[in-house]
Coordinates of C-alpha atoms in Angstrom, one line a residue:
Chain A
X1 CA -13.1 -7.7 8.3
X2 CA -10.1 -5.6 9.6
X3 CA -9.8 -2.4 11.2
X4 CA -6.5 -0.6 12.5
X5 CA -6.9 1.1 16.0
X6 CA -4.9 4.4 17.1
X7 CA -5.3 6.2 20.3
X8 CA -8.9 4.6 21.1
X9 CA -10.3 5.5 17.9
X10 CA -10.8 3.3 14.6
X11 CA -8.4 4.9 12.3
X12 CA -9.4 2.8 9.1
X13 CA -11.1 -0.3 8.2
X14 CA -11.1 -3.2 5.6
X15 CA -14.2 -4.7 4.2
X16 CA -13.9 -7.9 2.6
X17 CA -15.4 -11.5 1.7
X18 CA -13.6 -14.9 2.8
X19 CA -15.2 -18.4 2.3
X20 CA -13.8 -21.9 4.0
X21 CA -14.8 -24.9 1.5
X22 CA -14.9 -28.6 2.0
X23 CA -15.1 -30.5 -1.6
X24 CA -19.1 -30.2 -1.1
X25 CA -19.1 -26.4 -0.9
X26 CA -18.9 -24.1 1.2
X27 CA -18.8 -24.6 5.1
X28 CA -18.4 -20.8 6.5
X29 CA -18.6 -17.7 5.0
X30 CA -18.1 -13.8 5.5
X31 CA -19.2 -10.8 3.2
X32 CA -20.2 -12.2 -0.2
X33 CA -19.4 -15.7 -1.2
X34 CA -20.5 -14.9 -4.5
X35 CA -18.7 -11.7 -4.9
X36 CA -16.7 -12.0 -8.4
X37 CA -12.9 -11.4 -8.0
X38 CA -9.8 -12.0 -10.0
X39 CA -7.6 -14.8 -7.8
X40 CA -4.3 -13.2 -9.3
X41 CA -1.5 -14.8 -8.0
X42 CA -3.5 -17.0 -5.4
X43 CA -4.2 -19.4 -8.3
X44 CA -0.7 -20.0 -9.4
X45 CA -1.1 -23.6 -8.6
X46 CA -4.3 -23.8 -10.6
X47 CA -2.1 -22.1 -13.5
X48 CA 0.3 -25.1 -12.9
X49 CA -2.0 -28.1 -13.2
X50 CA -1.7 -28.4 -17.1
X51 CA 1.9 -28.6 -16.6
X52 CA 2.2 -31.6 -14.8
X53 CA -1.4 -33.3 -15.9
X54 CA -0.1 -32.7 -19.4
X55 CA 3.0 -35.0 -18.6
X56 CA 5.2 -31.8 -19.5
X57 CA 6.8 -31.5 -16.2
X58 CA 7.9 -35.4 -15.9
X59 CA 8.8 -35.1 -19.5
X60 CA 11.5 -32.1 -18.5
X61 CA 12.5 -33.8 -15.4
X62 CA 11.1 -31.3 -12.9
X63 CA 11.3 -31.7 -9.2
X64 CA 9.4 -30.2 -6.1
X65 CA 11.8 -27.1 -6.1
X66 CA 10.7 -26.2 -9.9
X67 CA 6.9 -27.0 -9.3
X68 CA 7.4 -24.8 -5.9
X69 CA 8.7 -22.1 -8.1
X70 CA 6.0 -22.7 -10.6
X71 CA 3.2 -21.8 -8.0
X72 CA 5.6 -18.7 -6.6
X73 CA 5.3 -15.1 -6.2
X74 CA 9.1 -15.1 -5.2
X75 CA 11.5 -12.3 -4.0
X76 CA 13.9 -12.6 -6.6
X77 CA 16.5 -13.7 -4.4
X78 CA 19.4 -15.8 -5.6
X79 CA 17.6 -19.0 -4.5
X80 CA 14.6 -17.8 -6.8
X81 CA 16.4 -16.6 -9.7
X82 CA 19.4 -19.0 -10.1
X83 CA 17.0 -21.9 -10.2
X84 CA 14.8 -20.2 -12.8
X85 CA 17.8 -19.3 -14.9
X86 CA 18.8 -22.8 -15.0
X87 CA 15.5 -24.1 -15.7
X88 CA 15.5 -21.9 -18.9
X89 CA 18.7 -23.1 -19.8
X90 CA 17.6 -26.6 -19.7
X91 CA 14.7 -25.9 -22.1
X92 CA 17.2 -24.2 -24.4
X93 CA 15.5 -20.6 -23.6
X94 CA 16.8 -17.5 -22.3
X95 CA 15.5 -14.5 -20.6
X96 CA 13.9 -12.7 -23.6
X97 CA 11.7 -16.0 -24.0
X98 CA 9.6 -15.0 -20.8
X99 CA 6.7 -12.6 -21.3
X100 CA 6.5 -11.1 -17.4
X101 CA 8.5 -8.0 -17.6
X102 CA 11.1 -6.9 -15.5
X103 CA 10.7 -5.2 -11.8
X104 CA 13.0 -4.7 -9.4
X105 CA 13.1 -7.6 -6.7
X106 CA 11.9 -7.4 -3.1
X107 CA 14.9 -9.2 -2.0
X108 CA 16.8 -6.7 -0.2
X109 CA 20.5 -8.1 -1.0
X110 CA 19.7 -8.8 -4.7
X111 CA 17.6 -5.6 -4.7
X112 CA 20.9 -3.7 -2.9
X113 CA 23.2 -5.8 -6.0
X114 CA 21.4 -4.3 -8.7
X115 CA 21.2 -0.5 -7.6
X116 CA 24.4 0.1 -6.3
X117 CA 25.6 -1.8 -9.7
X118 CA 23.6 0.4 -11.6
X119 CA 22.2 -2.9 -12.8
X120 CA 18.8 -3.0 -14.6
X121 CA 16.5 -6.1 -13.3
X122 CA 15.5 -8.5 -15.7
X123 CA 12.6 -10.8 -16.2
X124 CA 14.1 -13.6 -14.2
X125 CA 13.5 -11.3 -11.0
X126 CA 9.8 -10.9 -11.7
X127 CA 8.2 -12.3 -9.0
X128 CA 6.3 -14.5 -11.8
X129 CA 8.9 -15.9 -13.5
X130 CA 8.9 -19.5 -12.3
X131 CA 4.9 -19.6 -13.1
X132 CA 6.7 -18.2 -16.4
X133 CA 9.0 -20.9 -17.1
X134 CA 6.3 -23.5 -16.2
X135 CA 4.2 -22.0 -19.1
X136 CA 7.2 -22.1 -21.3
X137 CA 7.7 -25.9 -20.5
X138 CA 4.2 -26.7 -21.1
X139 CA 4.4 -24.8 -24.4
X140 CA 7.5 -26.9 -25.4
X141 CA 5.5 -29.9 -24.8
X142 CA 2.6 -28.7 -26.7
X143 CA 4.8 -27.2 -29.6
X144 CA 3.1 -23.8 -29.8
X145 CA 4.0 -20.7 -30.7
X146 CA 6.1 -18.2 -28.3
X147 CA 3.3 -15.8 -27.5
X148 CA 2.2 -18.0 -24.6
X149 CA 0.3 -15.5 -22.6
X150 CA -2.3 -14.6 -25.5
X151 CA -5.4 -16.0 -24.1
X152 CA -6.2 -17.8 -27.1
X153 CA -2.6 -19.6 -26.9
X154 CA -2.9 -23.4 -26.2
X155 CA -1.0 -22.7 -22.9
X156 CA -3.6 -20.2 -21.4
X157 CA -6.7 -22.4 -23.0
X158 CA -5.2 -25.4 -20.7
X159 CA -5.0 -23.0 -17.8
X160 CA -8.7 -21.6 -18.4
X161 CA -10.1 -25.3 -18.8
X162 CA -8.1 -26.3 -15.7
X163 CA -9.5 -23.1 -13.7
X164 CA -12.8 -23.7 -14.8
X165 CA -12.8 -27.6 -13.5
X166 CA -11.3 -26.7 -10.0
X167 CA -13.7 -23.8 -9.3
X168 CA -16.8 -25.2 -10.5
X169 CA -17.6 -21.9 -12.6
X170 CA -17.4 -20.7 -16.1
X171 CA -14.7 -18.1 -15.8
X172 CA -16.8 -14.8 -15.2
X173 CA -14.3 -12.7 -17.8
X174 CA -10.8 -12.3 -17.6
X175 CA -8.2 -9.6 -17.2
X176 CA -4.4 -9.1 -17.9
X177 CA -2.5 -9.7 -14.5
X178 CA 0.7 -7.9 -13.8
X179 CA 3.1 -10.5 -15.5
X180 CA 1.0 -9.8 -18.6
X181 CA -0.8 -13.6 -18.6
X182 CA -4.5 -13.6 -18.7
X183 CA -5.9 -14.1 -15.0
X184 CA -9.6 -15.3 -15.3
X185 CA -12.3 -14.2 -12.9
X186 CA -14.4 -16.6 -10.1
X187 CA -16.2 -15.9 -7.3
X188 CA -14.8 -16.4 -3.7
X189 CA -16.6 -19.1 -3.1
X190 CA -15.2 -20.8 -6.1
X191 CA -11.7 -20.3 -5.5
X192 CA -12.3 -21.8 -2.0
X193 CA -13.8 -25.0 -3.3
X194 CA -10.7 -25.0 -5.9
X195 CA -8.3 -25.0 -2.9
X196 CA -10.6 -27.8 -1.0
X197 CA -10.2 -30.0 -3.9
X198 CA -6.1 -29.4 -3.5
X199 CA -6.7 -30.2 0.1
X200 CA -8.4 -33.5 -0.9
X201 CA -7.3 -34.8 -4.2
X202 CA -8.7 -37.8 -6.1
X203 CA -7.0 -40.7 -7.4
X204 CA -6.6 -39.4 -11.2
X205 CA -4.4 -37.5 -12.9
X206 CA -5.8 -34.0 -11.8
X207 CA -5.6 -35.7 -8.0
X208 CA -2.1 -36.8 -8.6
X209 CA -0.8 -33.3 -10.0
X210 CA -2.7 -31.7 -7.3
X211 CA -1.1 -33.5 -4.6
X212 CA 2.5 -33.2 -6.3
X213 CA 2.0 -29.4 -6.4
X214 CA 0.6 -29.1 -2.6
X215 CA 3.7 -31.4 -1.4
X216 CA 5.9 -29.4 -3.4
X217 CA 5.0 -26.0 -1.8
X218 CA 4.8 -27.1 1.6
X219 CA 8.4 -28.6 1.0
X220 CA 9.4 -25.2 -0.3
X221 CA 8.1 -22.4 1.7
X222 CA 11.1 -20.3 1.1
X223 CA 10.6 -20.6 -2.8
X224 CA 6.7 -19.9 -2.9
X225 CA 7.8 -16.3 -1.6
X226 CA 11.1 -15.5 0.2
X227 CA 12.4 -14.7 3.8
X228 CA 10.1 -11.9 5.6
X229 CA 7.2 -12.6 3.3
X230 CA 3.6 -13.5 4.8
X231 CA 3.2 -16.8 2.7
X232 CA 6.7 -18.0 3.7
X233 CA 6.2 -17.2 7.4
X234 CA 2.8 -18.5 7.7
X235 CA 3.6 -21.8 5.9
X236 CA 6.6 -22.2 8.5
X237 CA 4.5 -21.3 11.3
X238 CA 1.8 -23.9 10.1
X239 CA 4.4 -26.9 9.8
X240 CA 3.3 -28.4 7.0
X241 CA -0.4 -28.3 7.8
X242 CA -1.0 -25.5 5.1
X243 CA -0.1 -24.1 1.7
X244 CA -0.9 -20.5 2.1
X245 CA -0.6 -18.3 -1.0
X246 CA -1.0 -14.5 -1.8
X247 CA -2.3 -12.9 -5.0
X248 CA -2.4 -9.1 -5.8
X249 CA -5.2 -6.5 -4.7
X250 CA -5.7 -8.3 -1.5
X251 CA -6.3 -11.8 -2.5
X252 CA -5.7 -15.0 0.0
X253 CA -6.2 -18.9 -0.1
X254 CA -5.3 -21.5 1.7
X255 CA -5.1 -25.4 1.3
X256 CA -5.6 -27.4 4.8
X257 CA -4.7 -31.1 3.5
X258 CA -5.5 -32.4 7.3
X259 CA -9.1 -31.0 7.3
X260 CA -9.6 -31.4 3.9
X261 CA -10.4 -27.7 3.6
X262 CA -10.0 -25.0 1.4
X263 CA -9.8 -21.0 2.3
X264 CA -10.2 -18.1 -0.2
X265 CA -10.4 -14.1 0.9
X266 CA -10.5 -11.0 -1.1
X267 CA -10.1 -7.6 0.6
X268 CA -12.4 -5.4 -1.3
X269 CA -9.9 -2.6 -1.1
X270 CA -7.1 -4.2 -2.1
X271 CA -5.0 -3.7 0.9
X272 CA -2.6 -6.7 1.7
X273 CA -1.9 -5.6 5.3
X274 CA -5.7 -6.7 5.9
X275 CA -5.3 -9.7 3.7
X276 CA -2.3 -11.0 5.6
X277 CA -4.2 -10.2 9.1
X278 CA -7.4 -11.7 8.0
X279 CA -5.9 -15.1 6.3
X280 CA -3.7 -15.1 9.7
X281 CA -7.2 -14.4 11.5
X282 CA -8.7 -17.9 9.5
X283 CA -5.5 -19.8 10.1
X284 CA -5.9 -19.4 14.1
X285 CA -9.9 -19.8 13.7
X286 CA -9.2 -23.2 12.2
X287 CA -6.5 -24.4 14.5
X288 CA -3.5 -24.3 12.6
X289 CA -1.9 -21.2 14.3
X290 CA -1.9 -20.6 17.8
X291 CA -3.0 -16.9 19.0
X292 CA 0.4 -16.4 20.4
X293 CA 2.1 -17.4 17.7
X294 CA 5.2 -14.9 17.0
X295 CA 3.5 -14.9 13.5
X296 CA 0.5 -13.8 14.4
X297 CA 1.5 -11.2 16.4
X298 CA 3.5 -9.9 13.4
X299 CA 0.6 -10.2 10.9
X300 CA -2.3 -9.6 13.0
X301 CA -2.2 -8.9 16.8
X302 CA 0.6 -6.4 16.6
X303 CA 1.3 -3.7 18.0
X304 CA 2.0 -1.5 15.3
X305 CA 5.2 0.4 15.8
X306 CA 6.4 3.5 14.3
X307 CA 10.1 4.7 13.4
X308 CA 11.3 5.5 17.3
X309 CA 10.0 2.2 18.2
X310 CA 7.0 3.4 20.0
X311 CA 3.7 1.2 19.7
X312 CA 1.2 3.5 18.0
X313 CA -1.6 1.1 17.1
X314 CA -3.1 -2.2 16.4
X315 CA -5.1 -4.2 13.8
X316 CA -8.0 -6.2 15.2
X317 CA -10.5 -8.4 13.7
X318 CA -13.8 -6.5 13.4
X319 CA -16.7 -7.8 15.3
X320 CA -18.0 -11.2 14.0
X321 CA -14.8 -11.6 12.2
X322 CA -13.9 -14.9 11.8
X323 CA -16.0 -15.8 15.1
Chain B
X1 CA -15.4 6.7 -3.9
X2 CA -13.0 5.5 -6.1
X3 CA -13.0 2.1 -7.8
X4 CA -10.2 -0.1 -9.4
X5 CA -11.3 -1.8 -12.8
X6 CA -9.7 -4.5 -14.9
X7 CA -11.0 -6.6 -17.9
X8 CA -14.4 -5.1 -17.9
X9 CA -14.7 -6.0 -13.8
X10 CA -14.5 -3.8 -10.9
X11 CA -11.4 -5.6 -9.1
X12 CA -11.2 -3.5 -6.1
X13 CA -13.3 -0.7 -4.2
X14 CA -12.6 2.1 -2.1
X15 CA -15.1 4.1 0.6
X16 CA -14.5 7.2 1.9
X17 CA -15.9 10.3 3.1
X18 CA -14.8 13.9 1.5
X19 CA -16.4 17.7 2.6
X20 CA -15.9 20.8 0.6
X21 CA -16.5 23.6 3.2
X22 CA -16.3 27.5 3.2
X23 CA -16.0 29.4 6.1
X24 CA -19.4 29.0 7.2
X25 CA -19.2 25.5 6.9
X26 CA -20.3 22.6 4.6
X27 CA -20.9 23.5 1.1
X28 CA -21.0 19.7 0.2
X29 CA -20.2 16.3 1.4
X30 CA -19.8 12.8 0.4
X31 CA -19.8 9.4 2.9
X32 CA -20.2 11.1 6.3
X33 CA -19.1 14.2 7.0
X34 CA -18.9 13.6 10.9
X35 CA -16.8 10.6 10.5
X36 CA -13.8 10.9 13.0
X37 CA -10.7 10.9 11.7
X38 CA -6.9 11.2 12.6
X39 CA -5.7 14.0 10.1
X40 CA -2.1 13.0 10.2
X41 CA 0.2 15.0 8.1
X42 CA -2.6 16.9 6.5
X43 CA -2.9 19.1 9.4
X44 CA 0.7 20.2 9.4
X45 CA -0.1 23.6 8.6
X46 CA -2.3 23.5 11.6
X47 CA 0.6 22.4 13.8
X48 CA 2.7 25.3 12.6
X49 CA 0.2 27.7 13.4
X50 CA 2.1 28.2 17.1
X51 CA 5.3 28.7 15.4
X52 CA 4.3 31.6 13.5
X53 CA 1.5 33.2 15.9
X54 CA 4.1 33.1 18.7
X55 CA 6.3 35.4 17.4
X56 CA 9.1 32.1 17.5
X57 CA 9.3 32.3 13.4
X58 CA 10.2 35.7 13.1
X59 CA 12.3 36.1 16.3
X60 CA 14.6 33.1 14.3
X61 CA 14.5 34.7 10.9
X62 CA 12.5 31.9 9.5
X63 CA 11.6 32.8 5.9
X64 CA 9.3 30.9 3.2
X65 CA 11.1 27.9 2.7
X66 CA 11.5 26.9 6.3
X67 CA 7.8 27.5 6.6
X68 CA 7.0 24.9 3.8
X69 CA 9.5 22.6 5.4
X70 CA 7.8 23.0 8.5
X71 CA 4.2 22.0 6.6
X72 CA 6.0 19.0 4.6
X73 CA 6.0 15.4 4.3
X74 CA 9.4 15.4 2.4
X75 CA 11.0 13.1 0.3
X76 CA 14.2 13.3 2.3
X77 CA 16.1 14.9 -0.7
X78 CA 19.1 16.9 -0.6
X79 CA 16.9 20.1 -1.1
X80 CA 14.8 19.3 2.3
X81 CA 17.6 17.4 4.4
X82 CA 20.2 20.4 3.7
X83 CA 18.1 23.3 5.1
X84 CA 16.9 21.3 7.9
X85 CA 20.2 20.5 8.7
X86 CA 21.3 24.3 8.8
X87 CA 18.1 25.2 10.5
X88 CA 18.9 23.0 13.4
X89 CA 22.2 24.3 13.4
X90 CA 20.9 27.8 13.7
X91 CA 19.3 26.9 17.0
X92 CA 22.8 25.6 18.4
X93 CA 20.8 21.9 18.2
X94 CA 21.9 19.0 16.4
X95 CA 19.9 15.8 14.7
X96 CA 19.8 14.1 18.1
X97 CA 17.4 16.6 19.6
X98 CA 14.6 15.7 16.9
X99 CA 12.3 12.9 18.2
X100 CA 10.8 11.8 14.9
X101 CA 12.5 8.9 14.5
X102 CA 14.8 7.7 11.2
X103 CA 13.8 6.1 8.1
X104 CA 15.1 5.6 4.5
X105 CA 14.3 8.8 2.3
X106 CA 11.8 8.6 -0.5
X107 CA 13.9 10.3 -2.8
X108 CA 15.7 7.8 -5.1
X109 CA 18.9 9.5 -5.2
X110 CA 19.6 10.1 -1.5
X111 CA 17.8 6.5 -1.0
X112 CA 20.7 4.9 -3.3
X113 CA 23.5 7.1 -1.7
X114 CA 22.9 5.8 1.6
X115 CA 22.2 2.4 0.6
X116 CA 25.4 1.8 -1.7
X117 CA 27.3 3.5 1.0
X118 CA 25.6 1.0 3.7
X119 CA 24.8 4.5 5.7
X120 CA 22.1 4.1 8.0
X121 CA 19.3 7.1 7.5
X122 CA 19.6 10.1 10.3
X123 CA 16.3 11.5 11.9
X124 CA 16.5 14.6 9.6
X125 CA 15.8 12.1 6.6
X126 CA 12.3 11.6 8.1
X127 CA 9.6 13.0 6.2
X128 CA 8.4 14.9 9.2
X129 CA 11.6 16.5 10.2
X130 CA 10.6 20.1 9.3
X131 CA 7.6 20.1 11.2
X132 CA 10.2 18.6 14.5
X133 CA 12.3 21.7 13.3
X134 CA 9.3 23.9 13.8
X135 CA 8.6 22.3 17.0
X136 CA 12.2 22.7 18.2
X137 CA 11.8 26.6 17.3
X138 CA 8.7 27.5 19.3
X139 CA 10.4 25.1 22.0
X140 CA 13.3 27.3 22.0
X141 CA 11.0 30.6 22.1
X142 CA 8.9 29.2 24.8
X143 CA 12.1 28.0 26.8
X144 CA 10.2 24.7 27.7
X145 CA 12.0 21.3 28.2
X146 CA 13.5 18.7 25.6
X147 CA 10.7 16.1 25.3
X148 CA 8.6 18.5 22.9
X149 CA 6.5 15.4 21.7
X150 CA 4.8 14.8 24.7
X151 CA 1.1 15.8 24.8
X152 CA 1.5 17.6 27.7
X153 CA 4.4 19.9 26.5
X154 CA 3.9 23.3 25.8
X155 CA 4.4 23.1 22.2
X156 CA 1.7 20.2 21.9
X157 CA -0.7 22.3 24.5
X158 CA -0.3 25.1 22.0
X159 CA -0.7 23.0 18.9
X160 CA -4.0 21.3 20.4
X161 CA -5.3 24.7 20.7
X162 CA -4.7 26.1 17.7
X163 CA -6.3 22.5 16.3
X164 CA -9.3 22.9 18.2
X165 CA -9.9 26.6 17.4
X166 CA -9.6 26.1 13.5
X167 CA -11.5 23.0 13.5
X168 CA -14.1 24.3 15.6
X169 CA -14.5 21.3 17.6
X170 CA -12.9 19.7 20.7
X171 CA -10.4 17.0 19.9
X172 CA -11.8 13.6 20.1
X173 CA -8.9 12.1 20.9
X174 CA -5.2 11.7 20.4
X175 CA -3.2 9.1 19.2
X176 CA 0.6 8.9 18.4
X177 CA 1.9 9.6 14.9
X178 CA 4.3 8.1 12.6
X179 CA 7.0 10.8 13.8
X180 CA 5.9 10.3 17.6
X181 CA 4.4 13.6 17.8
X182 CA 0.7 13.7 19.1
X183 CA -2.4 13.7 16.2
X184 CA -5.4 15.1 17.4
X185 CA -8.8 13.9 15.9
X186 CA -11.6 15.7 14.4
X187 CA -14.4 15.5 11.7
X188 CA -13.5 15.5 8.1
X189 CA -16.2 18.5 8.4
X190 CA -14.1 20.4 10.9
X191 CA -11.0 19.4 9.0
X192 CA -12.2 21.2 6.0
X193 CA -13.7 24.1 7.7
X194 CA -9.9 24.6 9.5
X195 CA -8.7 24.5 5.7
X196 CA -11.5 27.2 4.3
X197 CA -10.4 29.4 7.2
X198 CA -6.9 28.9 5.9
X199 CA -8.3 29.7 2.5
X200 CA -9.8 32.9 3.5
X201 CA -7.7 34.1 6.7
X202 CA -9.1 37.0 8.7
X203 CA -6.9 40.0 9.6
X204 CA -5.8 39.4 13.2
X205 CA -2.4 37.2 14.2
X206 CA -4.5 34.1 13.2
X207 CA -5.0 35.3 9.8
X208 CA -1.6 37.0 9.1
X209 CA -0.1 33.3 10.2
X210 CA -2.3 31.3 8.1
X211 CA -1.9 33.5 5.0
X212 CA 2.1 33.3 5.2
X213 CA 1.9 29.4 5.9
X214 CA -0.1 29.4 2.6
X215 CA 1.7 31.7 0.8
X216 CA 5.1 29.4 1.8
X217 CA 3.2 26.4 0.7
X218 CA 2.4 27.8 -2.8
X219 CA 5.8 29.1 -3.1
X220 CA 7.6 25.9 -2.7
X221 CA 5.5 22.8 -3.9
X222 CA 9.0 21.1 -4.4
X223 CA 9.7 21.1 -0.2
X224 CA 6.2 20.3 0.7
X225 CA 6.9 16.8 -0.7
X226 CA 9.0 16.3 -3.6
X227 CA 9.5 15.0 -7.1
X228 CA 7.3 12.4 -8.1
X229 CA 4.9 13.2 -5.2
X230 CA 1.3 14.1 -5.6
X231 CA 1.2 16.6 -3.2
X232 CA 4.1 18.6 -5.3
X233 CA 2.5 17.1 -8.9
X234 CA -1.2 18.5 -8.0
X235 CA -0.1 22.1 -6.4
X236 CA 2.4 22.8 -9.6
X237 CA -0.4 21.7 -12.0
X238 CA -3.1 24.2 -9.7
X239 CA -0.7 26.9 -10.6
X240 CA -0.7 28.5 -7.3
X241 CA -4.5 28.1 -6.8
X242 CA -4.5 25.5 -4.6
X243 CA -2.3 24.2 -1.2
X244 CA -2.4 20.2 -1.5
X245 CA -1.6 18.1 1.8
X246 CA -1.6 14.3 2.3
X247 CA -1.5 12.6 5.3
X248 CA -0.8 8.9 6.5
X249 CA -3.8 6.4 6.3
X250 CA -5.2 8.1 3.0
X251 CA -6.2 11.7 4.2
X252 CA -5.9 14.8 1.9
X253 CA -6.7 18.4 2.1
X254 CA -6.7 21.1 -0.1
X255 CA -7.3 24.9 0.5
X256 CA -8.2 27.0 -2.3
X257 CA -7.9 30.7 -1.6
X258 CA -9.5 32.1 -4.7
X259 CA -12.4 30.3 -4.0
X260 CA -12.5 30.6 -0.2
X261 CA -13.1 27.0 0.1
X262 CA -11.2 23.9 1.8
X263 CA -11.5 20.4 1.1
X264 CA -10.8 17.4 3.3
X265 CA -11.0 13.6 2.8
X266 CA -10.1 10.1 4.0
X267 CA -10.5 6.7 2.4
X268 CA -12.2 4.5 5.1
X269 CA -9.0 1.8 4.3
X270 CA -6.2 4.2 4.3
X271 CA -5.1 3.3 0.5
X272 CA -3.3 6.1 -0.5
X273 CA -4.0 5.6 -4.5
X274 CA -7.6 6.1 -3.9
X275 CA -6.8 9.3 -1.7
X276 CA -4.9 10.7 -4.6
X277 CA -7.6 10.0 -7.0
X278 CA -10.1 11.2 -4.7
X279 CA -8.4 14.5 -4.0
X280 CA -7.7 14.8 -7.8
X281 CA -11.4 14.4 -8.8
X282 CA -12.2 17.1 -6.3
X283 CA -9.4 19.0 -7.7
X284 CA -11.2 19.1 -11.2
X285 CA -14.9 19.0 -10.0
X286 CA -13.8 22.4 -8.5
X287 CA -12.4 23.8 -11.6
X288 CA -8.8 23.6 -10.4
X289 CA -7.5 20.8 -12.9
X290 CA -8.4 20.5 -16.4
X291 CA -9.9 16.7 -17.0
X292 CA -6.9 16.4 -19.6
X293 CA -4.3 17.6 -17.3
X294 CA -1.4 14.8 -17.4
X295 CA -1.4 15.1 -13.6
X296 CA -5.2 13.7 -13.8
X297 CA -4.2 11.1 -16.2
X298 CA -1.5 10.1 -13.4
X299 CA -3.5 10.0 -10.5
X300 CA -7.0 9.0 -11.6
X301 CA -7.6 8.6 -15.5
X302 CA -5.2 6.0 -15.9
X303 CA -4.8 3.6 -17.7
X304 CA -3.1 1.4 -15.1
X305 CA 0.3 -0.3 -16.6
X306 CA 1.9 -3.5 -15.8
X307 CA 5.8 -4.2 -16.3
X308 CA 5.8 -4.6 -19.6
X309 CA 3.8 -1.2 -20.2
X310 CA 0.2 -3.4 -21.3
X311 CA -2.6 -1.4 -20.1
X312 CA -4.5 -3.5 -17.4
X313 CA -6.8 -1.3 -15.8
X314 CA -8.2 1.7 -14.8
X315 CA -9.2 4.1 -11.6
X316 CA -12.7 5.2 -11.9
X317 CA -14.9 7.9 -9.8
X318 CA -17.6 5.8 -8.4
X319 CA -20.9 6.7 -9.0
X320 CA -22.4 10.0 -7.5
X321 CA -18.5 10.8 -7.2
X322 CA -18.1 13.8 -7.1
X323 CA -20.8 14.6 -9.5

């Protein structure tokens, strides 16, 4: 799907699976559309559906910023951690109620602040803390116990139900995600179909929730990831015409409301650089981004430069991908 | 070659090529032994051959520590940068004479020091600065011009000659490496053959140089990479029975003097985690490491844990690799 070239030779290459779907099913596919994958964080907008559909979001007065954070894999910058902390506070909860674990944030300023203050990061810095704040909000609404990441907990049972409904598949299994929540497996085609349903939502409660989550992500690309991150930069370049979301191990999805299309892809080896290049290639292919856009150069057409700024190589679309 | 499993499903997988060779050629192979690759930093002991063979190393009184640094992709810790700075000083040269570019060091202490002091890293922090100090030493001996990374410069012509001789192949091309030096291409089998020649060196000037470089790397595993790095930890666990060296884009080589064997591998997608797992698997396969060794658990048998310490998955040897 994506190759790395250096000195006129193909140095490394990435295989993958990709599907473009509309609400009726597969429109185009590369690799194996039936390949079973873990969507990882790419399905956070699906995991947020019960939060909205249950009425929990409205009962707690959540706005677009909080819904965008619920769908985010954020950088842990101040713009991410301050609203999540306030959100927990509004629930009468604290950082210790989260179950996502702590890691150093990707945001360079907050990272530097912690390192130089010899402070440990907290769970609010975790890139999934917005999703977990959403889980806790749903949990408050359901009145269930504190272990909301248990796959048998009512929160996760609701997530699984929504996941199976929008992918049109019974989950092929589940694994424990980096943030300790269960992550359900589906085919690449099922994930693309789910995204197509977000792109062309119906009029019922499901459709209203999908429309609201898409609107929130499009309105706040800086909350969905952060400065310098592919999701944020690709969404900004798409100018409201696409939701773009990454997941660990090289998953990417896109929701294209204007076209009524959903996109899902997985690089087989889990290589993020190739997933970013492949989703960029598909957004160009679908007319969402122009080939000459700086963001396309950044994630796909290069060139790659070394520490002295010399051009050393480039990423290329493999023959037949996407056209 | 290497798979990542989560929740009972294979989430990601890595294809690759690997060869075990003795001085007569291929002993065992997986994938395509003829695949053409850039060895990147895995061939630094080859790039150091002209430094020793020319008499430059002796003329400048280089000891084992400097030779290990010439073969290193180091962490930029104090133990690496101080001797490189002293080495340059001894040549009457300075940081500005390097052509490797600057990047933040991997060593957490030195990295923290720079970040919190708002200091920029210098070229001596570059993981290749020892190799470049070696190039500059050879250059002083040859009396050639300052642009020692030009592929037509006498230093690089000498490197190419040594590279082609020990791999037994005419270079299939060259690219610009991350450190701006030319990197010559060869087959995986050619790289393994070169390592076998380091494992069983002859009596001439070439053999003496190979023996000296192997001895230096084995004596100073902490200089070849650094604390927490695979090369250093695998060499320590091998207890002097193996030289292990990584290269960017998922190349790994090993030199096994006792067995007279050389190993080379390349993960096709450039994924470092798989290259580390694959070289570990081959060192177990060859009886250099025990399956139960903590270093084997760290790089291969896992489990993988998330931010809360939960076991979320594991790396596995793909069927047929290595046995």
